[in-house]
Coordinates of C-alpha atoms and ligand atoms in Angstrom, one line a residue:
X278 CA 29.5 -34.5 -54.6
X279 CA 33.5 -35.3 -54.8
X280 CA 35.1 -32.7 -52.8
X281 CA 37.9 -32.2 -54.8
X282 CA 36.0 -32.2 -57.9
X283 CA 33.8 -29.6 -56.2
X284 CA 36.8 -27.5 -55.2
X285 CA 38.3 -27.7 -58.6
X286 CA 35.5 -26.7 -60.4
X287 CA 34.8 -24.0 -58.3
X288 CA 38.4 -22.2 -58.9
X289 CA 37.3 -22.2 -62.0
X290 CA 33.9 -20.9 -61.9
X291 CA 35.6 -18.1 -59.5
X292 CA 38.2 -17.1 -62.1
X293 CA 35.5 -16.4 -64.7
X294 CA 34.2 -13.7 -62.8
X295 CA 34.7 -10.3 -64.1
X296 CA 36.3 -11.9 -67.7
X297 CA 35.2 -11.8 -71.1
X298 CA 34.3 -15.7 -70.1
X299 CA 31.8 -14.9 -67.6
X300 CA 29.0 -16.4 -69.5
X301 CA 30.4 -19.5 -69.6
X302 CA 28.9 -19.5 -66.3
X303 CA 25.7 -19.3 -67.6
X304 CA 26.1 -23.1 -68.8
X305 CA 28.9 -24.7 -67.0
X306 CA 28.2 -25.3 -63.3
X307 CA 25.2 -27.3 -63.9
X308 CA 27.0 -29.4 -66.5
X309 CA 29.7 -29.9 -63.8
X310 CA 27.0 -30.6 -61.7
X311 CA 25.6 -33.3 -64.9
X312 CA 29.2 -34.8 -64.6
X313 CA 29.3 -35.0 -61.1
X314 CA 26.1 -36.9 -60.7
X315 CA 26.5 -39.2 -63.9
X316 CA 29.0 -39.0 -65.8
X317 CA 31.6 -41.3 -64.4
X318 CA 32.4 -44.3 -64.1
X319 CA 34.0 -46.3 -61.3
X320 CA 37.7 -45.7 -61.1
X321 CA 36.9 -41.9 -61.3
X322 CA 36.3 -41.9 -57.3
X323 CA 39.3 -44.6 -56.4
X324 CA 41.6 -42.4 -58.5
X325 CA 40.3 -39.2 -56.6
X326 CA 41.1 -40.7 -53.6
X327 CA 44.7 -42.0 -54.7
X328 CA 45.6 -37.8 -55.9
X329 CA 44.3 -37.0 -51.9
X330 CA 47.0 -39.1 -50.5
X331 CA 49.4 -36.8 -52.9
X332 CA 51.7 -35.4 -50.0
X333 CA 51.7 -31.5 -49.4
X334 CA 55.2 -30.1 -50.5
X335 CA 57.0 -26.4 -51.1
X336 CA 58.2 -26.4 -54.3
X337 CA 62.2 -24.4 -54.5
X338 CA 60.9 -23.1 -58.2
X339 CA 58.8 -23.4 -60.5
X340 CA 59.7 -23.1 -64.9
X341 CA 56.8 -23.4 -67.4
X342 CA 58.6 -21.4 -70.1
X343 CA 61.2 -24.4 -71.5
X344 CA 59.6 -27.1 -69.7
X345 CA 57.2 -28.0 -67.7
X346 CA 59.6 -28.4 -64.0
X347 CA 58.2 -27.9 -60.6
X348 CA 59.9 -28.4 -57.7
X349 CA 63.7 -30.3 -57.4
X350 CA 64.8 -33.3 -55.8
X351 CA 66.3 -31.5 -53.0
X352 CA 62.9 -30.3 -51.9
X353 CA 61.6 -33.9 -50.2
X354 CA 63.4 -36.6 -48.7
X355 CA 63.5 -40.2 -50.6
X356 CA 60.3 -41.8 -48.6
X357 CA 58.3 -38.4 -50.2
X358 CA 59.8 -39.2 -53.8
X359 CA 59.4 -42.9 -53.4
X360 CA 55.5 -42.1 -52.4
X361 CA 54.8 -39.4 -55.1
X362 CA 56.2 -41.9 -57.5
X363 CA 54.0 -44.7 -56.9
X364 CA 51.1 -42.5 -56.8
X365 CA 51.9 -41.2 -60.2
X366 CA 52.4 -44.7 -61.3
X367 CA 48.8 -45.4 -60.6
X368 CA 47.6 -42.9 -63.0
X369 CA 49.2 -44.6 -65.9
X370 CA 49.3 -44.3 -69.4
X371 CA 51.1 -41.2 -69.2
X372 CA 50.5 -40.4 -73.0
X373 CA 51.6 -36.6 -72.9
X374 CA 54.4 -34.6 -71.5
X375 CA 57.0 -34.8 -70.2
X376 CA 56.8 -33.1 -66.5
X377 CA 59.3 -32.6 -63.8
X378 CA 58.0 -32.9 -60.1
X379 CA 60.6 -32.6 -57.1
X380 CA 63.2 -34.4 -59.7
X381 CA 60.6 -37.4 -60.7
X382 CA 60.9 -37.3 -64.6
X383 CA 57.8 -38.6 -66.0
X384 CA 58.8 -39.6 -69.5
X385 CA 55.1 -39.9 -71.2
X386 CA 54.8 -41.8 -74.6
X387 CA 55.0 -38.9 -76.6
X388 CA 57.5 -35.3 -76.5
X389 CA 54.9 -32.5 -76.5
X390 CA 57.5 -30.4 -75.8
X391 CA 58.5 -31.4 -79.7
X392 CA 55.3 -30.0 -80.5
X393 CA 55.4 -26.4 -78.3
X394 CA 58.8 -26.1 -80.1
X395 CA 57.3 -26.7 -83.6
X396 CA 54.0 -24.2 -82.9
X397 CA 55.3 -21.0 -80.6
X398 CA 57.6 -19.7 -82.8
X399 CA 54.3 -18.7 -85.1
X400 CA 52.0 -17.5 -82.8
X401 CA 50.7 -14.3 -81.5
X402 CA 51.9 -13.6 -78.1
X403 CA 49.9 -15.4 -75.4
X404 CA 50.8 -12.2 -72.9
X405 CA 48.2 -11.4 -71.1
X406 CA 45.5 -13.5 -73.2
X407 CA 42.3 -15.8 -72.3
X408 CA 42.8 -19.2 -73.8
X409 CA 41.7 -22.5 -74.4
X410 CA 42.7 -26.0 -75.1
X411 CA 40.7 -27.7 -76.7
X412 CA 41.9 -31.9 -76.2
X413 CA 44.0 -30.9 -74.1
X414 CA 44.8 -34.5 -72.8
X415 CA 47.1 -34.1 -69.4
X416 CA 47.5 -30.7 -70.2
X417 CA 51.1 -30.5 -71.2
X418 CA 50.5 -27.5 -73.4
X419 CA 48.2 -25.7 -71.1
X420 CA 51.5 -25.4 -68.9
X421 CA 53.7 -24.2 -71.5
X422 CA 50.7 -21.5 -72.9
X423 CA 51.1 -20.1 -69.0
X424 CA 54.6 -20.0 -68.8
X425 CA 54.8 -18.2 -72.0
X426 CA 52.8 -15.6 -69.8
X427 CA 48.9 -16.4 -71.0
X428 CA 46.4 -14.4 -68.4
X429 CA 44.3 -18.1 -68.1
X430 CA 44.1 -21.5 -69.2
X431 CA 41.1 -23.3 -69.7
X432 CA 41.2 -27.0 -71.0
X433 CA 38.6 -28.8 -72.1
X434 CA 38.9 -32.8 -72.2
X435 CA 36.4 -35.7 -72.1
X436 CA 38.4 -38.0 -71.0
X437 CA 38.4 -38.2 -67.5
X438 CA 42.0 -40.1 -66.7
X439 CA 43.3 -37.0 -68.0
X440 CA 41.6 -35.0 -65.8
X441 CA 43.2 -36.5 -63.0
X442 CA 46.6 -36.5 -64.4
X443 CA 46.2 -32.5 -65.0
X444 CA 45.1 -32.3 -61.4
X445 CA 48.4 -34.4 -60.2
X446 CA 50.3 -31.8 -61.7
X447 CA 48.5 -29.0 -60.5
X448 CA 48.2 -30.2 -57.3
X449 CA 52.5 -29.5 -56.8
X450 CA 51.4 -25.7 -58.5
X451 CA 48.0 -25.1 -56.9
X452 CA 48.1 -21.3 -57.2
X453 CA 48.1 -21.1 -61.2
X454 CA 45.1 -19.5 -63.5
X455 CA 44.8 -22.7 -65.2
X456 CA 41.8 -25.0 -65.3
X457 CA 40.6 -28.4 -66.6
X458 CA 36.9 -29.3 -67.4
X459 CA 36.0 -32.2 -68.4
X460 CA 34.3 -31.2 -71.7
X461 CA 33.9 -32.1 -75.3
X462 CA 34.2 -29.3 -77.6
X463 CA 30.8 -30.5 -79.1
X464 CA 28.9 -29.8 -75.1
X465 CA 30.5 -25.9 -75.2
X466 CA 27.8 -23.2 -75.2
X467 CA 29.7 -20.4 -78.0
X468 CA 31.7 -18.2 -75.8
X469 CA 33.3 -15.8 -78.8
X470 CA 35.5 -14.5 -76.5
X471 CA 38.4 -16.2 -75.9
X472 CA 41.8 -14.2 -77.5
X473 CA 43.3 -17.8 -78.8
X474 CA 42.2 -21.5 -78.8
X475 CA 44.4 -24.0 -80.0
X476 CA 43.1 -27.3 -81.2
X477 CA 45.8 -30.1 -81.6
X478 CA 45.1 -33.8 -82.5
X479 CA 41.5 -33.6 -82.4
X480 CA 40.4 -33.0 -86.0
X481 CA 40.8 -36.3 -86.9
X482 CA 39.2 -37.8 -84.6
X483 CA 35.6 -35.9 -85.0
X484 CA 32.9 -37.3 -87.4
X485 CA 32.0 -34.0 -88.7
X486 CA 35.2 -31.5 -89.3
X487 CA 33.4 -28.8 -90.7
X488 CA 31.1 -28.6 -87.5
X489 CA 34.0 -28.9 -85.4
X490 CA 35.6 -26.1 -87.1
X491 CA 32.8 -24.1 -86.8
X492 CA 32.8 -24.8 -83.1
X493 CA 36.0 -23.5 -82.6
X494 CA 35.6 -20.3 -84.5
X495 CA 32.8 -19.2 -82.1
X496 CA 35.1 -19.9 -78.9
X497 CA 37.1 -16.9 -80.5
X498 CA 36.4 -13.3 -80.0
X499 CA 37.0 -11.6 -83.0
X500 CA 39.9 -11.2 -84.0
X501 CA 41.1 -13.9 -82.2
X502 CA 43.5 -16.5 -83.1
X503 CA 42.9 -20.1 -83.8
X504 CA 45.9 -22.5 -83.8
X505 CA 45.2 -26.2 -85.4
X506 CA 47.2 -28.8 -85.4
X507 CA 46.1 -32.2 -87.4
X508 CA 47.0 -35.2 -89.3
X509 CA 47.4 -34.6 -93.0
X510 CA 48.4 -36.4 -96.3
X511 CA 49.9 -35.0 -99.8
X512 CA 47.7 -33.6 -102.1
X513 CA 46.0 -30.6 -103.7
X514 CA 42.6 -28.6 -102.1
X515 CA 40.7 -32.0 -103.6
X516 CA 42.6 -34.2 -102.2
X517 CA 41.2 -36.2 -98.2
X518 CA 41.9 -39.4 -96.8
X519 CA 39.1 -41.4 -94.6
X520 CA 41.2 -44.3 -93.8
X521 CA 38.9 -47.7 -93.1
X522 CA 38.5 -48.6 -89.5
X523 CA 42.0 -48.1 -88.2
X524 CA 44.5 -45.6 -88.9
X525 CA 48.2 -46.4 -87.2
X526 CA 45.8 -48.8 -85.1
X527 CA 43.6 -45.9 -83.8
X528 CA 39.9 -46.2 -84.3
X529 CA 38.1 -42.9 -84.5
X530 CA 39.7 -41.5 -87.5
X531 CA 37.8 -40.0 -90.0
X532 CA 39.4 -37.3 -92.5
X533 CA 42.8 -36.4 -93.5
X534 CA 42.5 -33.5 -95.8
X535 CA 45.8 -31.9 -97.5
X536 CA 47.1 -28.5 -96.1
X537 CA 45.4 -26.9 -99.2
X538 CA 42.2 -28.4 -98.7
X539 CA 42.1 -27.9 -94.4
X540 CA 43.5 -24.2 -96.1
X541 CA 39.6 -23.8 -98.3
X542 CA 37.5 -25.8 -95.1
X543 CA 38.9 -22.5 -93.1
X544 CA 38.7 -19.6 -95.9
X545 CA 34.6 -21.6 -96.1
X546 CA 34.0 -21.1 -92.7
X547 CA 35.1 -17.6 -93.0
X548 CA 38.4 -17.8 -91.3
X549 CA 41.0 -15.3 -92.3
X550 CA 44.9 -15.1 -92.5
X551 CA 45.6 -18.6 -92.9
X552 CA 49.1 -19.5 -92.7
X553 CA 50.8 -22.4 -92.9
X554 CA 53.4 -22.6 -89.9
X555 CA 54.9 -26.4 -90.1
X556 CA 54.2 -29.6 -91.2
X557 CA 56.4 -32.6 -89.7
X558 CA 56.2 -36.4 -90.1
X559 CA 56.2 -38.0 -86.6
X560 CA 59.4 -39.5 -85.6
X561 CA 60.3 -42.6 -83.1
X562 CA 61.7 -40.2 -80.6
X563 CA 58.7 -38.2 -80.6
X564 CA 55.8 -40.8 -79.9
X565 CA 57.6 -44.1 -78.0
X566 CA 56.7 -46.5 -75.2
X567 CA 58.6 -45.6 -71.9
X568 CA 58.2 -46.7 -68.6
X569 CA 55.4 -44.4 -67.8
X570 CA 53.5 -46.0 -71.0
X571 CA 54.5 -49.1 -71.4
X572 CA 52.1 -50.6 -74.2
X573 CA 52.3 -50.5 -77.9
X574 CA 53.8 -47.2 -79.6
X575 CA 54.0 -46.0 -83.1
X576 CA 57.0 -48.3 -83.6
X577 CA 54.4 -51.0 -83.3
X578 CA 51.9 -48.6 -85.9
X579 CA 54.0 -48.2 -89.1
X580 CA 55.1 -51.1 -91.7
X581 CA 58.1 -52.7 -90.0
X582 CA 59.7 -52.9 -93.9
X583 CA 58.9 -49.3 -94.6
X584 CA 58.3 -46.7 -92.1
X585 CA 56.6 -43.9 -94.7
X586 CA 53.7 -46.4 -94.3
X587 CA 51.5 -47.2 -91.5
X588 CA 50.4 -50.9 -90.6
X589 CA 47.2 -50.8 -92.9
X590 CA 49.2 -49.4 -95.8
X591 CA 48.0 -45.2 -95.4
X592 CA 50.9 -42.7 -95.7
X593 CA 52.9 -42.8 -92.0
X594 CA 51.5 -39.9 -89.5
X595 CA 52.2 -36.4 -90.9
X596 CA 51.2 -33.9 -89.0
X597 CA 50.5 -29.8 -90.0
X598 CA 50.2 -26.6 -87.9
X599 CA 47.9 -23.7 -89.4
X600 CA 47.7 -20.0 -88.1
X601 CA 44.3 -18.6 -88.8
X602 CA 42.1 -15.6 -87.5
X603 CA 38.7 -14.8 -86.6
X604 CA 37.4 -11.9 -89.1
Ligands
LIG138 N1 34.9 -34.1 -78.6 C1 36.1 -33.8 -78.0 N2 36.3 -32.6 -77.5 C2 37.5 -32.3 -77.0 N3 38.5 -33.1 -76.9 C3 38.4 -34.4 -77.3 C4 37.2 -34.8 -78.0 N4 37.3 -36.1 -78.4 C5 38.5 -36.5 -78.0 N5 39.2 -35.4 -77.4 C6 40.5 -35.4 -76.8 O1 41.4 -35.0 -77.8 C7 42.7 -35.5 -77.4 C8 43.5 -35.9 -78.6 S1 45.2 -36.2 -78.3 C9 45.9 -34.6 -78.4 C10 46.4 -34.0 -77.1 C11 47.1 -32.7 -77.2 N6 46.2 -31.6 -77.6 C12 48.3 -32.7 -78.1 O2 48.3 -32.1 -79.1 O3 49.3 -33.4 -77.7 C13 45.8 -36.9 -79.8 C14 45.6 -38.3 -80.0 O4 45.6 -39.0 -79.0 O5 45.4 -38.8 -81.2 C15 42.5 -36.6 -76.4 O6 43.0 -36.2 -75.1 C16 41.0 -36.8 -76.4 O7 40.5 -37.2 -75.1

């Protein structure tokens, strides 16, 4: 087995001990074990190896709570900074951020931090809670959900580049509750006992929302809050979009309901307290290409003559946040 992969997942399977998450262990070291053994493919090792040559540095501070920052310039000389770089570099496209390290700004392709700003204010506080991240991609948010005092962070993410971005990060902030398994929600035995889960930007891309929804209700205890965040388009509770093959160029999209109707799917499944806390169209400042993502970008996605349209034709990105609780 990896090492590191070893060593990561066994921080986590030690900081379930003695949680309301402890059965998770009942299902998750052998699926580790199922991933380990099969489930990768062949860059998986080569970037392993490329995170061990990550050099070892003391970090002056740390600040999760406006950003995600870790460490300043001042803290390693320019050979260290030149290295870290082009070790960061190899674990392109950065698609979500952005994060500090030692004064290395990695400007991903989107502002997540646009996002956190749009979502916290509506929230229950995350002091002292379990929760989990459900698509978590890099794991941008799962950084902001600690610094805004969460007791542990669990992300769950198939996709394994991401994994290794997370663990980049976390390798400069080693000694956070905060962990990344390489998951889809669809694999997760039902926990019901985390205190929040946020799902954002994977609706859309599941086949069968209603079972996906239902999967996240039993991560939460009850009681427990469940924070989604999805595409949407105008419309009454009748009222869903399943775009043909592409949608802004991406593949795996299936529905697009309205607020109202994503409102009933909820108050179906038996989900209480739905509130509506924002809904935003996606700007060009938000999602861009940079120099840590250098291909196409949602400039390159929307109708060049008229930007409320994507390339096919279907209403331009839209995206809504809803509030809702376990009963
Ligand atoms: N079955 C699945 N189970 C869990 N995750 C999945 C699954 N399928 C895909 N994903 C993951 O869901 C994330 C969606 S991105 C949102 C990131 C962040 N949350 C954000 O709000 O910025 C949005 C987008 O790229 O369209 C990706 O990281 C996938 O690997």
């Amino acid at each position: 087995m990896n090492n590191q992969a070893q060593r990561w997942f066994e921080s986590a399977f030690r900081s379930l001990l003695g949680t309301p998450l402890a059965h998770w262990l009942e299902t998750l070291p052998q699926q580790m074990r199922t991933f380990e053994s099969q489930g990768k493919h062949g860059e998986f090792d080569k970037w392993c190896r490329m995170l061990e040559k990550l050099p070892q540095t003391t970090p002056s501070g740390v600040n999760f709570s406006d950003a995600v920052t870790i460490g300043e310039a001042r803290d390693i000389d320019s050979y260290t900074e030149k290295q870290i770089t082009g070790l960061l570099k190899q674990f392109m496209p950065w698609r979500k951020g952005p994060y500090s390290l030692h004064g290395i700004d990695i400007d991903t392709e989107w502002r997540s931090d646009f996002k956190w700003d749009r979502v916290v204010p509506h929230i229950s506080d995350l002091a002292d809670r379990l929760v989990l991240d459900v698509g978590c991609g890099s794991g941008y948010h799962m950084w902001r959900m600690l610094g805004s005092g969460a007791r542990g962070v669990y992300g769950i993410d198939p996709t394994q580049l991401f994994m290794i971005q997370f663990q980049a990060i976390k390798h400069f902030a080693p000694d956070n509750n905060i962990h990344f398994l390489p998951l889809g929600i669809e694999q997760m035995q039902p926990l019901n006992a985390f205190d929040t889960v946020f799902s954002m930007g994977v609706l859309y891309h599941r086949k069968d929302p209603m079972a996906f929804l239902e999967q996240l209700k039993h991560q939460l205890r009850r009681g427990g809050e469940l924070i989604l965040e999805t595409l949407v388009v105008d419309g009454d509770e009748n009222t869903v979009l399943m775009p043909g093959e592409r949608y802004a160029q991406m593949r795996n999209v299936w529905f697009l309901p309205s607020v109202d109707a994503l409102t009933k799917w909820l108050e179906r499944l038996g989900f209480v307290d739905i509130s509506l806390a924002d809904v935003n169209r996606t700007s060009l400042e938000e999602q861009r290409a940079t120099e840590w993502m250098t291909s196409q970008s949602l400039q390159d996605f929307l109708n060049p003559e008229d930007l409320s349209l994507t390339i096919e034709g279907y209403p331009a990105p839209q995206r809504a946040v809803l509030i809702a609780t376990r009963k």
